[in-house]
Each structure stands twice: as structure tokens, then as C-alpha cells.
mmCIF file of the C-alpha atoms, coordinates in Angstrom:
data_MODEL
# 
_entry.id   MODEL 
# 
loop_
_atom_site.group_PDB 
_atom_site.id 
_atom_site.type_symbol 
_atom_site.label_atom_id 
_atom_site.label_alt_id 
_atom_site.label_comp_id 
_atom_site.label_asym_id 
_atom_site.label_entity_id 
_atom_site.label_seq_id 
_atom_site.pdbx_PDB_ins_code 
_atom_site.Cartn_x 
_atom_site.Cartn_y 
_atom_site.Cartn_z 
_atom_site.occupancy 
_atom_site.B_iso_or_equiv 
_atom_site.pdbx_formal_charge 
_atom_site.auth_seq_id 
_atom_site.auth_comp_id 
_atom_site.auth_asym_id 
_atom_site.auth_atom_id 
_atom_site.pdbx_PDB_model_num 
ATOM 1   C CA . UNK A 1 1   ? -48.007 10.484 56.001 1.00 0.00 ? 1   UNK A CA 1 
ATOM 2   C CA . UNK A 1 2   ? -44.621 9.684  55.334 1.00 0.00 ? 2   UNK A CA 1 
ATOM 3   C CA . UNK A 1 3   ? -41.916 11.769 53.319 1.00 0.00 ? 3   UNK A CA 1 
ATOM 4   C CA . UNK A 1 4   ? -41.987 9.868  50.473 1.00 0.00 ? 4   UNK A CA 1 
ATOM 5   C CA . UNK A 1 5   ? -45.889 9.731  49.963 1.00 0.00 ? 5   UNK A CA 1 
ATOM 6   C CA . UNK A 1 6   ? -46.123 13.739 50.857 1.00 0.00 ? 6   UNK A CA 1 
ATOM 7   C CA . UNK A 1 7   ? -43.283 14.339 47.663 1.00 0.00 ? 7   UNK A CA 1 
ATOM 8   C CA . UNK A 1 8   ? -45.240 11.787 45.407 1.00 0.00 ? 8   UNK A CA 1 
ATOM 9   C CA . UNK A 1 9   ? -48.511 13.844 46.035 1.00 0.00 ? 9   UNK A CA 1 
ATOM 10  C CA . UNK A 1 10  ? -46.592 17.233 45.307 1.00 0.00 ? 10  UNK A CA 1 
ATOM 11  C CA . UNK A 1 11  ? -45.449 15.532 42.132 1.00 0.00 ? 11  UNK A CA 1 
ATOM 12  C CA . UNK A 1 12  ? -48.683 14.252 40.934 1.00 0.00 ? 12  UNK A CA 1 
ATOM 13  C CA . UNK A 1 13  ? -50.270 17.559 41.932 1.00 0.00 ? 13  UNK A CA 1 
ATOM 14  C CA . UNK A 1 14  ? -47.571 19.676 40.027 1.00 0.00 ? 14  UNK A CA 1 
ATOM 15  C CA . UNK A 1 15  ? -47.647 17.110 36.733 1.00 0.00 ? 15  UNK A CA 1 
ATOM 16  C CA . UNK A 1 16  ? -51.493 17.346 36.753 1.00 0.00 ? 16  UNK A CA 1 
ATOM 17  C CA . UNK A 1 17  ? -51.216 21.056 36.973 1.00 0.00 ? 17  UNK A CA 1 
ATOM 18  C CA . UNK A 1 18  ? -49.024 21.590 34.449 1.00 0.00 ? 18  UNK A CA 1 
ATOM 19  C CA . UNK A 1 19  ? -50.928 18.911 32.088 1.00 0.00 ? 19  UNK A CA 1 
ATOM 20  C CA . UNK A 1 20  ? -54.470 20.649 32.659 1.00 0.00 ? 20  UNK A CA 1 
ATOM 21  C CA . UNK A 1 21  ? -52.805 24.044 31.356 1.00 0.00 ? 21  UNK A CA 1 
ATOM 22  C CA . UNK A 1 22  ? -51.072 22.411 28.396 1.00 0.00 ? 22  UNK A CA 1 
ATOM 23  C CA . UNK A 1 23  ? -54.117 20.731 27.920 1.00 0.00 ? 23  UNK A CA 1 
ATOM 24  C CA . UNK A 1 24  ? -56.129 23.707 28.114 1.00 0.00 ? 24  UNK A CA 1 
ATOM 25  C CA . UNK A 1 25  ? -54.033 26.207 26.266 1.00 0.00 ? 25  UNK A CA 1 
ATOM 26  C CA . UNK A 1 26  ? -54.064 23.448 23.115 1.00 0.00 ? 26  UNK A CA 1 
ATOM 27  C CA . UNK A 1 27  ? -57.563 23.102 23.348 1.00 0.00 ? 27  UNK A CA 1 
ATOM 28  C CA . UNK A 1 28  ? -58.333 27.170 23.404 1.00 0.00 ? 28  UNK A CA 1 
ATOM 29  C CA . UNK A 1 29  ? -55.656 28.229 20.664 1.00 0.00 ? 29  UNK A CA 1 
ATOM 30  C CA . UNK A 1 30  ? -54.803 25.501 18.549 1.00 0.00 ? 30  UNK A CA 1 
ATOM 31  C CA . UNK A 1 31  ? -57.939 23.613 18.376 1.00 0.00 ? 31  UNK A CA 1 
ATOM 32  C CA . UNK A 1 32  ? -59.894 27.130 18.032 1.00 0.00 ? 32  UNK A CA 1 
ATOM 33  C CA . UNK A 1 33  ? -62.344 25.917 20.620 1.00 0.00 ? 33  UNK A CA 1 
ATOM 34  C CA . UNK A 1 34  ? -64.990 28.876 20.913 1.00 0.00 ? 34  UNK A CA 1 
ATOM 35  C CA . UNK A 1 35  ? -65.558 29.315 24.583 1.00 0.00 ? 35  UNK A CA 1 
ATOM 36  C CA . UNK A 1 36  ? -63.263 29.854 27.947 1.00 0.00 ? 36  UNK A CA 1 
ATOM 37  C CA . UNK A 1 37  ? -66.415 29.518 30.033 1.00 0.00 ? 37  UNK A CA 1 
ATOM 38  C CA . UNK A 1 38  ? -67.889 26.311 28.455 1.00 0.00 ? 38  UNK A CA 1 
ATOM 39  C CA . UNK A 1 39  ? -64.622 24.375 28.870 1.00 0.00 ? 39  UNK A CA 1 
ATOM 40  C CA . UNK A 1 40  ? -64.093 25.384 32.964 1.00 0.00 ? 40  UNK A CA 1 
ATOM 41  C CA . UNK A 1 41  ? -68.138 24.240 33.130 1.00 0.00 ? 41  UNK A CA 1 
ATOM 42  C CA . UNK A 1 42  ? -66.874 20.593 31.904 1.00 0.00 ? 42  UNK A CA 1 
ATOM 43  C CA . UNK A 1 43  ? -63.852 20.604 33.609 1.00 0.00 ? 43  UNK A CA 1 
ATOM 44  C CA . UNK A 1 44  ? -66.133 20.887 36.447 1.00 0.00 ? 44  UNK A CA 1 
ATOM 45  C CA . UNK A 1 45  ? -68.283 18.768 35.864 1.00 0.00 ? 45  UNK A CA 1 
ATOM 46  C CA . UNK A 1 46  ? -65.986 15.762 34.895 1.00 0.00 ? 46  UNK A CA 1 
ATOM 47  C CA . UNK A 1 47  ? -64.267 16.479 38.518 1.00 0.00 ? 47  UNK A CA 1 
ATOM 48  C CA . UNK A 1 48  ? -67.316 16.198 40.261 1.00 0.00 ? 48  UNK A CA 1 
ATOM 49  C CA . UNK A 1 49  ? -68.415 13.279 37.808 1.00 0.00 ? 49  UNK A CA 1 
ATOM 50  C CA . UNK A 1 50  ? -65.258 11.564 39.153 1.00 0.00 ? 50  UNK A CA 1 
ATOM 51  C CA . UNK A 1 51  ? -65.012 12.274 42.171 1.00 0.00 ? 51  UNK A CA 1 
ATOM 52  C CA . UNK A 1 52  ? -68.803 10.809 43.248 1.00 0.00 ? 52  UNK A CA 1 
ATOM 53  C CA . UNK A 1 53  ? -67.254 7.549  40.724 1.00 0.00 ? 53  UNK A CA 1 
ATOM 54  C CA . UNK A 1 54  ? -64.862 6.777  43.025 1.00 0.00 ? 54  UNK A CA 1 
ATOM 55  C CA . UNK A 1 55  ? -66.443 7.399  46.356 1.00 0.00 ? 55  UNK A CA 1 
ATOM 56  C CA . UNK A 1 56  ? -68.824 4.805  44.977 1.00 0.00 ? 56  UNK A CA 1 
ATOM 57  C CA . UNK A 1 57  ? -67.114 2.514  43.134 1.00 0.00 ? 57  UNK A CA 1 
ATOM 58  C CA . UNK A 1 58  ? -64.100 2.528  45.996 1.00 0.00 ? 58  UNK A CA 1 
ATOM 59  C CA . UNK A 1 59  ? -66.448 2.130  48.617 1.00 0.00 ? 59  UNK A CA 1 
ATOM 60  C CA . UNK A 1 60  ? -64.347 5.417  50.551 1.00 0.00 ? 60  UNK A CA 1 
ATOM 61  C CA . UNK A 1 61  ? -67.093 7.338  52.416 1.00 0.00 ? 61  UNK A CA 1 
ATOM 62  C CA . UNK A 1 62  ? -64.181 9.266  53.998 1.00 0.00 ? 62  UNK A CA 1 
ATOM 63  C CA . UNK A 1 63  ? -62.921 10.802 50.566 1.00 0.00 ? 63  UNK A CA 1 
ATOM 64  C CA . UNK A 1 64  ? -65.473 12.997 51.286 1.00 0.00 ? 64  UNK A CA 1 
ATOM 65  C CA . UNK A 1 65  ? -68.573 14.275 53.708 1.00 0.00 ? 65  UNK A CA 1 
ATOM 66  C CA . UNK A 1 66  ? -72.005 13.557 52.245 1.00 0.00 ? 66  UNK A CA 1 
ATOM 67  C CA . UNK A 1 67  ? -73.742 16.823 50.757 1.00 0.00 ? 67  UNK A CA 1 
ATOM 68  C CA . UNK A 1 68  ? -76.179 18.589 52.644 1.00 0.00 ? 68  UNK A CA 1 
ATOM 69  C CA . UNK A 1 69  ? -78.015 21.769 52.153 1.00 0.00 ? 69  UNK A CA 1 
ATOM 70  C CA . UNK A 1 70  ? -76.503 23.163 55.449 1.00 0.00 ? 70  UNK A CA 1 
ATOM 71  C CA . UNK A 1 71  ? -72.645 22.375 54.242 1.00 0.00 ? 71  UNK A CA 1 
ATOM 72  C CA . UNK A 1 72  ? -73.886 23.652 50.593 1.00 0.00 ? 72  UNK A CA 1 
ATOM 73  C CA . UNK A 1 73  ? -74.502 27.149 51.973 1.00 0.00 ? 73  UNK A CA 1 
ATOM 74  C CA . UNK A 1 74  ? -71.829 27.158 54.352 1.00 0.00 ? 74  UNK A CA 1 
ATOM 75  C CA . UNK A 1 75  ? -69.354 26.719 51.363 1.00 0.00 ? 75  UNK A CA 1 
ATOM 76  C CA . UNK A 1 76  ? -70.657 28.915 49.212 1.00 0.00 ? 76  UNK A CA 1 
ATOM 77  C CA . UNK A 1 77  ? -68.419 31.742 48.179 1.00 0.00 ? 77  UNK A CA 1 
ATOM 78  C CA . UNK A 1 78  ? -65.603 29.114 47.754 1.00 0.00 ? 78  UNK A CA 1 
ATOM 79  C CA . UNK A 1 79  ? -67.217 27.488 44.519 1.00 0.00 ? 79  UNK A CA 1 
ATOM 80  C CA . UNK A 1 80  ? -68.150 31.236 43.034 1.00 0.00 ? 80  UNK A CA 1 
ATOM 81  C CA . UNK A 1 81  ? -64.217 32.612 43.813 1.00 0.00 ? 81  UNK A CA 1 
ATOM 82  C CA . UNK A 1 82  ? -63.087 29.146 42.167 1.00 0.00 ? 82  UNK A CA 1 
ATOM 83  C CA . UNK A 1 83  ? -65.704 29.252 38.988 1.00 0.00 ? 83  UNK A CA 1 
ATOM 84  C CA . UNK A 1 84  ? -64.189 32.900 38.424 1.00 0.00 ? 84  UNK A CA 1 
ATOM 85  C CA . UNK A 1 85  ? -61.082 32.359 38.923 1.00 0.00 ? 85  UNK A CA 1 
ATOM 86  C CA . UNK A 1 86  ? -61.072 29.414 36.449 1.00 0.00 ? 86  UNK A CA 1 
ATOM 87  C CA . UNK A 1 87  ? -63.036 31.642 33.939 1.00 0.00 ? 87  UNK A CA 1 
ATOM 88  C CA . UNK A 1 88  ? -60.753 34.376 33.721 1.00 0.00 ? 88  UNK A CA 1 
ATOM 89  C CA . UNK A 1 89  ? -57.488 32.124 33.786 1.00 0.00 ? 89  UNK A CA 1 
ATOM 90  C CA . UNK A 1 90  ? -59.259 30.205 31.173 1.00 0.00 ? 90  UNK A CA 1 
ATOM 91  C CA . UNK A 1 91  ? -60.287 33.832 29.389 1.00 0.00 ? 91  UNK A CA 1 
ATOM 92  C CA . UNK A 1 92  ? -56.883 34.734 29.637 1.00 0.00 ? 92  UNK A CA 1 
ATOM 93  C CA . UNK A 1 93  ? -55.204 31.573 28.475 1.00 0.00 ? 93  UNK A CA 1 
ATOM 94  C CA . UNK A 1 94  ? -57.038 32.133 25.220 1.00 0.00 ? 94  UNK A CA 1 
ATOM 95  C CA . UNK A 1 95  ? -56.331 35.598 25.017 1.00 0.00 ? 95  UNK A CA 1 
ATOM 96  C CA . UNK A 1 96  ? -52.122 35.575 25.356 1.00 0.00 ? 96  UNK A CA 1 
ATOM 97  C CA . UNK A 1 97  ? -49.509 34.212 22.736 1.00 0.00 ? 97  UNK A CA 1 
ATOM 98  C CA . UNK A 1 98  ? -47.843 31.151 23.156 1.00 0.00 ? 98  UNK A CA 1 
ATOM 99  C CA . UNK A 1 99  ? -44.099 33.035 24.251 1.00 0.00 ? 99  UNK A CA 1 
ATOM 100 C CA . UNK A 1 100 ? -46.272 35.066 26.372 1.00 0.00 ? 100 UNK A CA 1 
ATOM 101 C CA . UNK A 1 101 ? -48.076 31.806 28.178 1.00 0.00 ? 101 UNK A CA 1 
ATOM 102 C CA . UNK A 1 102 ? -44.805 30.176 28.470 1.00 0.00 ? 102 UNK A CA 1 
ATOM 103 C CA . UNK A 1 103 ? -43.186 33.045 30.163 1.00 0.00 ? 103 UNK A CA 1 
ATOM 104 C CA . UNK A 1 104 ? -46.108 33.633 32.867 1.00 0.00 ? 104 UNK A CA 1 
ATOM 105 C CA . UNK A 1 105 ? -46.296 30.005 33.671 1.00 0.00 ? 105 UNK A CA 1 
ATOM 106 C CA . UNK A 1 106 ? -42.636 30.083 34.753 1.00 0.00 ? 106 UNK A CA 1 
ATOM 107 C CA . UNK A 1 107 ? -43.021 33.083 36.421 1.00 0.00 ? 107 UNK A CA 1 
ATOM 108 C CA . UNK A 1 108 ? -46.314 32.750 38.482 1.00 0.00 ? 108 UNK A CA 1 
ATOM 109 C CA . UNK A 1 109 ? -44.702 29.845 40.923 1.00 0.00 ? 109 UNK A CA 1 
ATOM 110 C CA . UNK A 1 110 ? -41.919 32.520 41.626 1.00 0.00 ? 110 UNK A CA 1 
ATOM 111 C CA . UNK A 1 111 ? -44.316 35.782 42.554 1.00 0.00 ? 111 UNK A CA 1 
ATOM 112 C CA . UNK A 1 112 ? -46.703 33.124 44.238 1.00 0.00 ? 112 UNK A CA 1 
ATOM 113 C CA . UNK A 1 113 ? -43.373 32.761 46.689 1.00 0.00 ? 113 UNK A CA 1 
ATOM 114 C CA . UNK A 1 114 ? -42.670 35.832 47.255 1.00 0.00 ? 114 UNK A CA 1 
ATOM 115 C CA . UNK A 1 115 ? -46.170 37.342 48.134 1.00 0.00 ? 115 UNK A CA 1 
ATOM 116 C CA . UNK A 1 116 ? -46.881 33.813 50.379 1.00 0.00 ? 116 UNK A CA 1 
ATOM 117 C CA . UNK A 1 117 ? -43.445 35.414 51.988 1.00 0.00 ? 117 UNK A CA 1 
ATOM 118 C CA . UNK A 1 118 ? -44.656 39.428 52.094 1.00 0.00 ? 118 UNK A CA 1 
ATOM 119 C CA . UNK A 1 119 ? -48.157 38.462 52.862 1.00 0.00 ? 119 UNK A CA 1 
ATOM 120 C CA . UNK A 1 120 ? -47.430 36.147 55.859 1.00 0.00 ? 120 UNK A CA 1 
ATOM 121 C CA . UNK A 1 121 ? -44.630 37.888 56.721 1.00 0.00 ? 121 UNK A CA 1 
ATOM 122 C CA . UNK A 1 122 ? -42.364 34.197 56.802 1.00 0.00 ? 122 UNK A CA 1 
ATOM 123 C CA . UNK A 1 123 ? -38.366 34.306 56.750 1.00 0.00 ? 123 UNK A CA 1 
ATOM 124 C CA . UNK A 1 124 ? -37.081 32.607 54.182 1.00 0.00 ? 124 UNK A CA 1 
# 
């Protein structure tokens, strides 16, 4: 891929991020909605629900690999660390101020650098 279409996916990817948790701090606090753990279940589903839309509709069998029993099991654990991990974000989101929010969202890109750095032991 070239340079420009690797920074354009970074972009999107960082602009969707930051969207979802907007999105999903509005919806928790202001909008009073009652559960954490019902809203990552449709945000799963509706990225699934796409997803299978546009391998369809596209006609793209190489977005991604058919499911089978066999790579079902073999992924397993990923799904269950990535349901909890959206639950207790979610949980969380709900559970902190707005100031508070604000301040951990600018912070978490920072300590995600520097224990990438400590963890895999990279120079900087």
C-alpha cells in the first residue's frame, strides 16, 4: 500500500475511534441510557451486520474467510477478551465525569506509547 493510503487508513481509524467514544459517552450520560452491556451487544452486532452487508453486496470474498466451526473455536478467546474489554470500557465510560473522560482519553494514547516502548523493549 502506498504512503498516502496507509495515513488515510490511520486517519479514518483514529476519527472513527474518537467518534464511537463521543458517541458512546453521549449516549451513556447524557441520554441516561440504562445499560453499558446492552449498547457493546449492538455495537456488535451492527459490525457484524455490516460487515456480512458488504462482503455480499460488494461481491469481496477476500474481506474476509468464510466461517467455519474449526476457525470459530480456534478464535475463541479473542471475541471473549474483546466483549470484556468493551464492557468494562463501556462500564467505565458511564461511570466517570465528563473532565475526568476528557482527561483519560488524552492520556491513554500517551501510556499506550510508553508501555508498547517498556513492553517490547523498542528505542525510541
Amino acid at each position: 500500500f502506498s504512503p498516502c493510503t496507509k495515513l488515510s487508513a490511520a486517519l479514518f481509524y483514529a476519527v472513527g475511534s474518537a467518534i464511537t467514544q463521543l458517541v458512546n459517552k453521549l449516549t451513556l450520560t447524557t441520554f441516561g441510557f440504562p445499560s453499558a452491556n446492552a449498547a457493546a451487544l449492538l455495537q456488535c452486532a451492527v459490525t457484524v451486520l455490516v460487515l456480512s452487508t458488504a462482503k455480499h453486496v460488494l461481491g469481496k470474498e477476500h474481506l474476509y474467510p468464510s466461517i467455519t466451526w474449526s476457525s470459530i473455536w480456534s478464535m475463541m478467546p479473542l471475541p471473549l477478551i474483546h466483549v470484556c474489554n468493551i464492557s468494562l470500557g463501556l462500564i467505565g465510560t458511564q461511570l466517570v465525569s465528563i473532565p475526568l473522560f476528557v482527561t483519560l482519553r488524552r492520556t491513554n494514547l500517551l501510556f499506550t506509547l510508553l508501555s508498547e516502548v517498556y513492553i517490547l523493549k523498542m528505542s525510541v
